[in-house]
XYZ file of N, CA and C in Angstrom:
210
model
N -3.398 24.616 -3.294
C -4.012 23.303 -3.304
C -4.174 22.837 -1.864
N -5.367 22.510 -1.485
C -5.644 22.054 -0.131
C -5.476 20.534 -0.055
N -4.803 20.101 0.989
C -4.592 18.669 1.184
C -5.876 18.042 1.708
N -6.355 17.018 1.037
C -7.603 16.368 1.401
C -7.285 15.110 2.210
N -7.480 15.187 3.526
C -7.156 14.071 4.413
C -8.073 12.873 4.187
N -9.314 13.108 3.834
C -10.247 11.990 3.635
C -9.784 11.103 2.478
N -9.356 11.712 1.377
C -8.875 10.917 0.246
C -7.593 10.183 0.599
N -6.723 10.848 1.360
C -5.472 10.214 1.758
C -5.729 8.992 2.635
N -6.563 9.132 3.651
C -6.834 8.009 4.549
C -7.610 6.900 3.845
N -8.482 7.251 2.920
C -9.189 6.231 2.153
C -8.216 5.436 1.284
N -7.272 6.118 0.671
C -6.278 5.436 -0.144
C -5.407 4.520 0.699
N -4.975 4.984 1.851
C -4.149 4.157 2.735
C -4.950 2.952 3.225
N -6.210 3.153 3.568
C -7.050 2.041 4.034
C -7.250 1.005 2.927
N -7.481 1.457 1.710
C -7.659 0.513 0.609
C -6.384 -0.267 0.325
N -5.229 0.392 0.402
C -3.971 -0.319 0.205
C -3.730 -1.327 1.319
N -4.046 -0.958 2.552
C -3.858 -1.873 3.677
C -4.783 -3.089 3.547
N -6.006 -2.860 3.122
C -6.925 -3.984 2.937
C -6.456 -4.878 1.796
N -5.872 -4.294 0.771
C -5.375 -5.083 -0.342
C -4.273 -6.025 0.112
N -3.369 -5.551 0.979
C -2.324 -6.428 1.502
C -2.924 -7.533 2.355
N -3.936 -7.222 3.130
C -4.513 -8.208 4.046
C -5.267 -9.310 3.299
N -5.972 -8.978 2.244
C -6.758 -9.991 1.548
C -5.938 -10.776 0.541
N -4.720 -10.346 0.268
C -3.879 -11.074 -0.682
C -3.206 -12.283 -0.056
N -3.139 -12.335 1.252
C -2.477 -13.447 1.928
C -3.334 -14.705 1.821
N -2.682 -15.830 1.629
C -3.381 -17.108 1.560
C -2.837 -18.007 2.657
N -3.639 -18.247 3.655
C -3.233 -19.143 4.727
C -3.607 -20.571 4.367
N -2.801 -21.544 4.767
C -3.154 -22.932 4.478
C -4.372 -23.361 5.282
N -5.249 -24.113 4.653
C -6.455 -24.602 5.311
C -6.255 -26.069 5.671
N -6.227 -26.400 6.969
C -5.989 -27.800 7.340
C -7.165 -28.701 6.964
N -8.353 -28.173 6.830
C -9.529 -28.973 6.479
C -9.840 -28.892 4.991
N -8.823 -28.633 4.202
C -9.018 -28.408 2.777
C -9.403 -29.679 2.039
N -8.853 -30.773 2.438
C -9.118 -32.006 1.721
C -8.275 -32.063 0.465
N -8.658 -32.927 -0.460
C -7.899 -33.073 -1.702
C -8.521 -32.188 -2.768
N -7.790 -31.147 -3.150
C -8.290 -30.248 -4.194
C -7.656 -30.551 -5.539
N -6.797 -31.563 -5.589
C -6.199 -31.944 -6.855
C -4.869 -31.272 -7.131
N -4.424 -30.378 -6.288
C -3.148 -29.701 -6.514
C -2.218 -29.860 -5.335
N -0.944 -29.897 -5.626
C 0.051 -30.022 -4.566
C 0.813 -28.722 -4.367
N 0.297 -27.625 -4.904
C 0.975 -26.346 -4.783
C 0.822 -25.796 -3.374
N 1.917 -25.273 -2.806
C 1.814 -24.653 -1.478
C 1.101 -23.313 -1.580
N 0.541 -22.829 -0.479
C -0.107 -21.508 -0.523
C 0.918 -20.411 -0.802
N 0.473 -19.363 -1.466
C 1.374 -18.260 -1.829
C 1.490 -17.275 -0.671
N 2.676 -17.139 -0.075
C 2.833 -16.184 1.031
C 2.955 -14.756 0.513
N 2.651 -13.800 1.370
C 2.831 -12.400 1.019
C 4.302 -12.066 1.218
N 4.885 -11.479 0.217
C 6.298 -11.131 0.280
C 6.507 -10.011 1.295
N 7.484 -10.158 2.158
C 7.707 -9.163 3.208
C 8.268 -7.864 2.661
N 8.834 -7.864 1.472
C 9.398 -6.647 0.898
C 8.321 -5.723 0.350
N 7.094 -6.164 0.268
C 6.003 -5.308 -0.195
C 5.800 -4.158 0.795
N 6.032 -4.389 2.062
C 5.913 -3.334 3.075
C 6.887 -2.204 2.756
N 8.140 -2.563 2.428
C 9.134 -1.539 2.109
C 8.764 -0.794 0.832
N 8.200 -1.489 -0.118
C 7.750 -0.840 -1.347
C 6.624 0.147 -1.057
N 5.711 -0.218 -0.175
C 4.634 0.699 0.209
C 5.158 1.931 0.920
N 6.132 1.743 1.802
C 6.729 2.878 2.498
C 7.427 3.801 1.508
N 8.147 3.222 0.555
C 8.817 4.035 -0.458
C 7.798 4.788 -1.313
N 6.671 4.167 -1.618
C 5.636 4.831 -2.413
C 5.023 6.001 -1.652
N 4.788 5.822 -0.361
C 4.220 6.912 0.440
C 5.209 8.073 0.533
N 6.490 7.771 0.734
C 7.498 8.822 0.789
C 7.620 9.544 -0.551
N 7.593 8.800 -1.639
C 7.659 9.412 -2.966
C 6.458 10.331 -3.195
N 5.277 9.870 -2.824
C 4.078 10.697 -2.986
C 4.162 11.952 -2.124
N 4.675 11.830 -0.908
C 4.823 12.981 -0.023
C 5.741 14.028 -0.641
N 6.896 13.590 -1.146
C 7.833 14.541 -1.745
C 7.281 15.148 -3.030
N 6.536 14.384 -3.808
C 5.935 14.928 -5.028
C 4.875 15.971 -4.694
N 4.052 15.701 -3.713
C 3.018 16.664 -3.320
C 3.663 17.916 -2.745
N 4.701 17.729 -1.938
C 5.386 18.881 -1.352
C 6.042 19.743 -2.425
N 6.659 19.125 -3.422
C 7.289 19.911 -4.487
C 6.245 20.600 -5.346
N 5.105 19.950 -5.566
C 4.037 20.572 -6.344
C 3.447 21.767 -5.581
N 3.317 21.643 -4.285
C 2.791 22.744 -3.476
C 3.770 23.929 -3.454
N 5.082 23.639 -3.421
C 6.055 24.732 -3.412
C 6.101 25.425 -4.771
N 5.896 24.677 -5.866
C 5.842 25.298 -7.182
C 4.603 26.168 -7.360
N 3.481 25.742 -6.798
C 2.257 26.519 -6.956
C 2.249 27.754 -6.047
N 3.076 27.752 -4.993
C 3.131 28.900 -4.086
C 3.969 30.033 -4.682
N 4.798 29.733 -5.649
C 5.657 30.774 -6.258
C 4.895 31.670 -7.172
């Protein structure tokens, strides 16, 4: 099985963009929108979850490659 770098980098780029667009910054010129809810911050532990997912995927791909080489 050949490792496809284009798919890997596309997946990483899409995940990175997903984290960036999920953040909600407060708008000082918002005016009265009828709600008093504060903006939802991005949880800092999502970064650790992403790192764990990448490591898990790496080990799964490596084990699959070693099984197919036998």
